[in-house]
Short mmCIF file of C-alpha atoms in Angstrom, two decimals:
data_model
loop_
_atom_site.label_atom_id
_atom_site.label_comp_id
_atom_site.label_asym_id
_atom_site.label_seq_id
_atom_site.Cartn_x
_atom_site.Cartn_y
_atom_site.Cartn_z
CA MET A 1142 28.42 -27.49 -55.21
CA ALA A 1143 27.34 -30.29 -52.91
CA GLU A 1144 28.49 -33.73 -54.00
CA THR A 1145 25.86 -36.07 -55.39
CA THR A 1146 25.47 -39.82 -55.12
CA LYS A 1147 26.51 -42.03 -57.99
CA ASN A 1148 23.26 -43.95 -57.80
CA GLU A 1149 20.11 -42.30 -59.01
CA THR A 1150 17.59 -41.80 -56.24
CA THR A 1151 14.03 -40.58 -55.95
CA ALA A 1152 14.24 -40.09 -52.18
CA ILE A 1153 14.00 -36.53 -50.89
CA LEU A 1154 15.91 -37.55 -47.75
CA GLU A 1155 18.40 -40.37 -47.28
CA ILE A 1156 20.08 -41.12 -43.99
CA ARG A 1157 22.83 -43.74 -43.91
CA ALA A 1158 24.50 -45.25 -40.83
CA LEU A 1159 23.88 -42.10 -38.77
CA GLN A 1160 25.58 -41.97 -35.38
CA LYS A 1161 25.33 -39.48 -32.54
CA SER A 1162 26.64 -39.57 -28.98
CA PHE A 1163 26.49 -37.15 -26.09
CA GLY A 1164 29.64 -37.90 -24.15
CA ALA A 1165 29.63 -41.59 -23.31
CA LEU A 1166 25.92 -41.94 -24.15
CA SER A 1167 25.29 -43.30 -27.65
CA VAL A 1168 21.93 -41.85 -28.73
CA LEU A 1169 21.82 -42.87 -32.41
CA LYS A 1170 23.42 -46.14 -33.50
CA ASP A 1171 23.72 -46.78 -37.22
CA ILE A 1172 20.35 -45.29 -38.26
CA SER A 1173 19.39 -45.59 -41.93
CA LEU A 1174 16.14 -44.54 -43.63
CA ASP A 1175 14.73 -43.04 -46.83
CA VAL A 1176 11.83 -40.63 -47.27
CA GLU A 1177 10.16 -40.68 -50.69
CA PRO A 1178 8.32 -37.69 -52.22
CA GLY A 1179 4.73 -37.37 -51.05
CA ASN A 1180 5.15 -39.87 -48.23
CA VAL A 1181 4.46 -39.45 -44.52
CA VAL A 1182 6.92 -41.26 -42.27
CA SER A 1183 5.96 -41.43 -38.60
CA ILE A 1184 8.60 -42.18 -35.99
CA ILE A 1185 7.31 -43.67 -32.75
CA GLY A 1186 8.97 -45.03 -29.65
CA PRO A 1187 9.48 -44.42 -25.93
CA SER A 1188 10.98 -41.24 -24.54
CA GLY A 1189 14.74 -41.28 -24.81
CA SER A 1190 14.77 -43.59 -27.84
CA GLY A 1191 16.55 -41.05 -30.05
CA LYS A 1192 13.57 -39.85 -32.13
CA SER A 1193 14.02 -36.12 -31.58
CA THR A 1194 17.80 -36.36 -31.85
CA LEU A 1195 17.34 -38.02 -35.25
CA LEU A 1196 15.22 -35.07 -36.43
CA ARG A 1197 17.69 -32.58 -35.00
CA CYS A 1198 20.54 -34.27 -36.86
CA ALA A 1199 18.53 -34.38 -40.10
CA THR A 1200 17.95 -30.61 -39.81
CA PHE A 1201 21.51 -29.76 -38.68
CA LEU A 1202 20.46 -28.60 -35.22
CA GLU A 1203 22.72 -31.33 -33.84
CA THR A 1204 26.01 -32.39 -35.37
CA ALA A 1205 26.17 -36.07 -36.31
CA ASP A 1206 29.30 -38.00 -35.34
CA GLY A 1207 29.20 -40.25 -38.38
CA GLY A 1208 27.13 -41.37 -41.36
CA ASP A 1209 25.56 -39.67 -44.35
CA ILE A 1210 22.65 -37.24 -44.81
CA LEU A 1211 21.49 -36.53 -48.36
CA TYR A 1212 18.76 -34.30 -49.75
CA ASP A 1213 17.69 -35.05 -53.33
CA GLY A 1214 20.77 -37.21 -53.78
CA GLN A 1215 23.18 -34.49 -52.66
CA TYR A 1216 25.43 -34.97 -49.66
CA ALA A 1217 24.85 -32.56 -46.80
CA VAL A 1218 26.91 -34.88 -44.60
CA LYS A 1219 29.26 -37.59 -45.86
CA GLN A 1220 30.85 -39.95 -43.36
CA GLY A 1221 30.35 -37.35 -40.65
CA VAL A 1222 31.90 -34.51 -42.69
CA TYR A 1223 29.59 -31.59 -43.35
CA ALA A 1224 29.21 -29.63 -46.58
CA SER A 1225 30.31 -25.99 -46.68
CA LYS A 1226 28.33 -23.34 -44.82
CA ALA A 1227 27.04 -22.02 -48.13
CA ASP A 1228 25.79 -25.44 -49.20
CA LEU A 1229 24.24 -26.13 -45.78
CA ALA A 1230 22.35 -22.83 -46.07
CA LYS A 1231 20.90 -24.06 -49.37
CA PHE A 1232 19.97 -27.41 -47.86
CA ARG A 1233 18.12 -25.63 -45.06
CA THR A 1234 15.74 -24.06 -47.58
CA ARG A 1235 14.62 -27.56 -48.60
CA PHE A 1236 12.96 -28.39 -45.28
CA GLY A 1237 10.74 -26.88 -42.63
CA LEU A 1238 10.74 -27.82 -38.96
CA VAL A 1239 7.86 -27.58 -36.48
CA PHE A 1240 8.85 -27.82 -32.81
CA GLN A 1241 6.77 -29.16 -29.95
CA ASN A 1242 6.85 -25.80 -28.13
CA PHE A 1243 6.02 -23.63 -31.18
CA ASN A 1244 9.20 -21.47 -30.94
CA LEU A 1245 7.45 -18.42 -32.37
CA PHE A 1246 9.07 -15.01 -31.94
CA PRO A 1247 6.95 -13.48 -29.13
CA HIS A 1248 7.67 -9.87 -30.18
CA TYR A 1249 6.66 -10.51 -33.81
CA SER A 1250 3.12 -10.46 -35.13
CA VAL A 1251 1.73 -13.59 -36.75
CA MET A 1252 2.39 -12.08 -40.18
CA LYS A 1253 5.99 -11.21 -39.35
CA ASN A 1254 6.61 -14.67 -37.85
CA ILE A 1255 5.52 -16.25 -41.13
CA SER A 1256 7.06 -13.78 -43.57
CA GLU A 1257 10.42 -13.03 -41.94
CA ALA A 1258 12.39 -15.95 -43.42
CA PRO A 1259 11.21 -15.50 -47.04
CA LEU A 1260 11.96 -11.77 -46.82
CA LEU A 1261 15.45 -12.51 -45.49
CA HIS A 1262 15.92 -14.73 -48.55
CA GLY A 1263 15.19 -11.74 -50.77
CA GLN A 1264 11.67 -12.65 -51.91
CA ASP A 1265 9.26 -9.94 -53.01
CA LYS A 1266 7.40 -8.47 -50.03
CA ALA A 1267 3.98 -8.32 -51.69
CA GLU A 1268 4.25 -11.92 -52.90
CA VAL A 1269 5.45 -13.09 -49.50
CA GLN A 1270 2.55 -11.43 -47.71
CA GLU A 1271 0.04 -12.76 -50.22
CA TYR A 1272 1.35 -16.30 -49.71
CA ALA A 1273 1.40 -15.83 -45.94
CA MET A 1274 -2.28 -14.82 -46.03
CA SER A 1275 -3.10 -17.92 -48.09
CA LEU A 1276 -1.30 -20.05 -45.49
CA LEU A 1277 -3.25 -18.43 -42.66
CA LYS A 1278 -6.48 -19.22 -44.50
CA LYS A 1279 -5.29 -22.81 -44.97
CA MET A 1280 -4.58 -23.02 -41.22
CA GLY A 1281 -7.99 -21.60 -40.29
CA LEU A 1282 -6.41 -18.42 -38.92
CA GLU A 1283 -7.91 -15.72 -41.12
CA GLY A 1284 -7.94 -12.37 -39.33
CA LYS A 1285 -5.08 -13.30 -36.99
CA GLU A 1286 -2.26 -11.78 -39.06
CA ASN A 1287 -1.80 -8.81 -36.70
CA ALA A 1288 -2.12 -10.82 -33.48
CA TYR A 1289 0.86 -11.72 -31.32
CA PRO A 1290 1.63 -15.25 -30.07
CA CYS A 1291 0.55 -14.42 -26.50
CA GLN A 1292 -2.93 -13.62 -27.84
CA LEU A 1293 -3.36 -17.08 -29.38
CA SER A 1294 -4.22 -20.48 -27.98
CA GLY A 1295 -1.59 -23.21 -28.06
CA GLY A 1296 -3.30 -24.84 -31.03
CA GLN A 1297 -3.38 -21.54 -32.91
CA GLN A 1298 0.30 -20.94 -32.13
CA GLN A 1299 1.22 -24.36 -33.47
CA ARG A 1300 -0.76 -23.72 -36.65
CA VAL A 1301 1.14 -20.45 -37.08
CA ALA A 1302 4.35 -22.45 -36.61
CA ILE A 1303 3.25 -24.84 -39.38
CA ALA A 1304 2.46 -21.87 -41.65
CA ARG A 1305 5.92 -20.45 -40.89
CA ALA A 1306 7.52 -23.78 -41.77
CA LEU A 1307 5.63 -23.79 -45.08
CA ALA A 1308 6.50 -20.18 -45.95
CA LEU A 1309 9.71 -21.09 -47.82
CA LYS A 1310 7.81 -23.77 -49.79
CA PRO A 1311 10.00 -26.63 -48.52
CA GLU A 1312 10.20 -30.07 -50.10
CA ILE A 1313 9.83 -31.80 -46.75
CA LEU A 1314 8.40 -30.92 -43.33
CA PHE A 1315 9.69 -32.28 -40.03
CA PHE A 1316 7.44 -32.35 -36.96
CA ASP A 1317 8.96 -32.99 -33.55
CA GLU A 1318 6.07 -34.14 -31.33
CA PRO A 1319 3.89 -31.25 -32.57
CA THR A 1320 1.03 -31.94 -30.15
CA SER A 1321 2.88 -32.85 -26.95
CA ALA A 1322 2.38 -29.38 -25.43
CA LEU A 1323 -1.35 -29.27 -26.24
CA ASP A 1324 -4.48 -30.48 -24.50
CA PRO A 1325 -6.64 -33.06 -26.35
CA GLU A 1326 -9.01 -30.52 -27.93
CA LEU A 1327 -6.17 -28.39 -29.32
CA THR A 1328 -4.31 -31.53 -30.39
CA GLY A 1329 -7.20 -32.31 -32.72
CA GLU A 1330 -6.87 -28.89 -34.40
CA VAL A 1331 -3.20 -29.47 -35.22
CA LEU A 1332 -3.62 -33.09 -36.32
CA LYS A 1333 -6.40 -32.00 -38.68
CA VAL A 1334 -3.96 -29.63 -40.41
CA ILE A 1335 -1.30 -32.32 -40.70
CA ARG A 1336 -3.87 -34.75 -42.12
CA GLN A 1337 -4.81 -32.13 -44.72
CA LEU A 1338 -1.15 -31.72 -45.68
CA ALA A 1339 -0.84 -35.50 -45.98
CA GLU A 1340 -3.85 -35.57 -48.32
CA GLU A 1341 -2.10 -32.92 -50.42
CA LYS A 1342 0.95 -35.24 -50.63
CA MET A 1343 3.24 -33.01 -48.59
CA THR A 1344 6.35 -35.02 -47.72
CA MET A 1345 6.59 -35.23 -43.92
CA VAL A 1346 8.52 -36.89 -41.13
CA VAL A 1347 6.53 -36.83 -37.90
CA VAL A 1348 7.82 -37.79 -34.47
CA THR A 1349 4.64 -38.48 -32.53
CA HIS A 1350 3.02 -40.24 -29.60
CA GLU A 1351 -0.38 -40.09 -31.35
CA MET A 1352 -0.65 -43.72 -32.41
CA PRO A 1353 -4.10 -43.68 -34.12
CA PHE A 1354 -2.94 -40.63 -36.09
CA ALA A 1355 0.32 -42.33 -37.13
CA ARG A 1356 -1.58 -45.41 -38.20
CA ALA A 1357 -4.10 -43.40 -40.22
CA VAL A 1358 -1.89 -40.96 -42.13
CA SER A 1359 1.50 -42.65 -42.53
CA ASN A 1360 2.94 -44.44 -45.52
CA ARG A 1361 5.58 -45.91 -43.24
CA VAL A 1362 6.01 -46.21 -39.49
CA ILE A 1363 9.41 -46.49 -37.80
CA PHE A 1364 9.65 -47.78 -34.23
CA MET A 1365 12.80 -46.70 -32.41
CA ASP A 1366 14.18 -47.77 -29.07
CA GLY A 1367 17.62 -47.46 -27.55
CA GLY A 1368 18.96 -45.45 -30.48
CA VAL A 1369 18.19 -48.06 -33.13
CA ILE A 1370 15.33 -48.79 -35.52
CA VAL A 1371 13.71 -51.86 -34.02
CA GLU A 1372 11.01 -52.27 -36.65
CA GLN A 1373 9.59 -50.40 -39.63
CA GLY A 1374 7.04 -50.92 -42.35
CA ASP A 1375 3.51 -50.32 -43.51
CA PRO A 1376 1.43 -48.87 -40.61
CA GLU A 1377 -1.06 -51.74 -40.69
CA ALA A 1378 1.80 -54.22 -40.43
CA VAL A 1379 3.60 -52.40 -37.62
CA PHE A 1380 0.47 -51.70 -35.60
CA GLY A 1381 -1.58 -54.73 -36.55
CA ASP A 1382 1.06 -57.46 -36.73
CA PRO A 1383 4.37 -56.31 -35.20
CA GLN A 1384 7.20 -58.80 -35.57
CA GLN A 1385 9.53 -57.69 -32.78
CA GLU A 1386 8.74 -58.35 -29.14
CA ARG A 1387 9.87 -54.85 -28.11
CA THR A 1388 7.40 -53.34 -30.60
CA LYS A 1389 4.60 -55.52 -29.26
CA GLN A 1390 5.43 -54.49 -25.70
CA PHE A 1391 5.42 -50.79 -26.58
CA LEU A 1392 2.16 -50.93 -28.53
CA ARG A 1393 0.25 -52.81 -25.81
CA ASN A 1394 -0.12 -49.44 -24.07
CA TYR A 1395 -1.88 -48.00 -27.13
CA GLN A 1396 -4.40 -50.71 -28.00
CA ARG A 1397 -7.90 -49.35 -28.50
#
């Protein structure tokens, strides 16, 4: 069993003093944050600030060099030491991840893209397909279950990717710049879905360059630069009255 914290916690995700380097380049420097159930945390900042690496470490796609990662108070990583493969496999069922470039299986139909993971986890096929159809309806993709990714627009592909991420009924969803590969019209389609999930109190961490969206849907906004959290807080405080000069400088480019 994965080790638990001694202190009771309500956070779905806790990150403590996380560190990550690529060779001599330190990308994450002592990053700490909590994500509470039902909250949307948006992470903003310039390219190269460490945002995507933070998400990749939180989802075990990159190996952290130090620090702690906990889900529901259980250690997945403690002082840079990872839990067993069996425990990590269990942790992976607790989250879903949506990539900026969709990462759908091109040779799988929409239905198979969504249902493959639950079926591999031994879930009942009829129940999996019924839930997949309900997700497609939720995403506005009714009738697309037999289509292939190449037959869909970028916005449709990203909505399939969101449905796939939801298929295992995760506790938390991670989005890594989910609209960066889309034109403005298709961006609106995807942001509408994420807004709907936020209204339904889905716990989410969203790396985004969409500042009005982050301001509107987030419970907390984190501004990163140079591998550190420069500033964080309520979205109206961060966007409306930033305290750090670096935050002010960054946001000047996004003033309406």
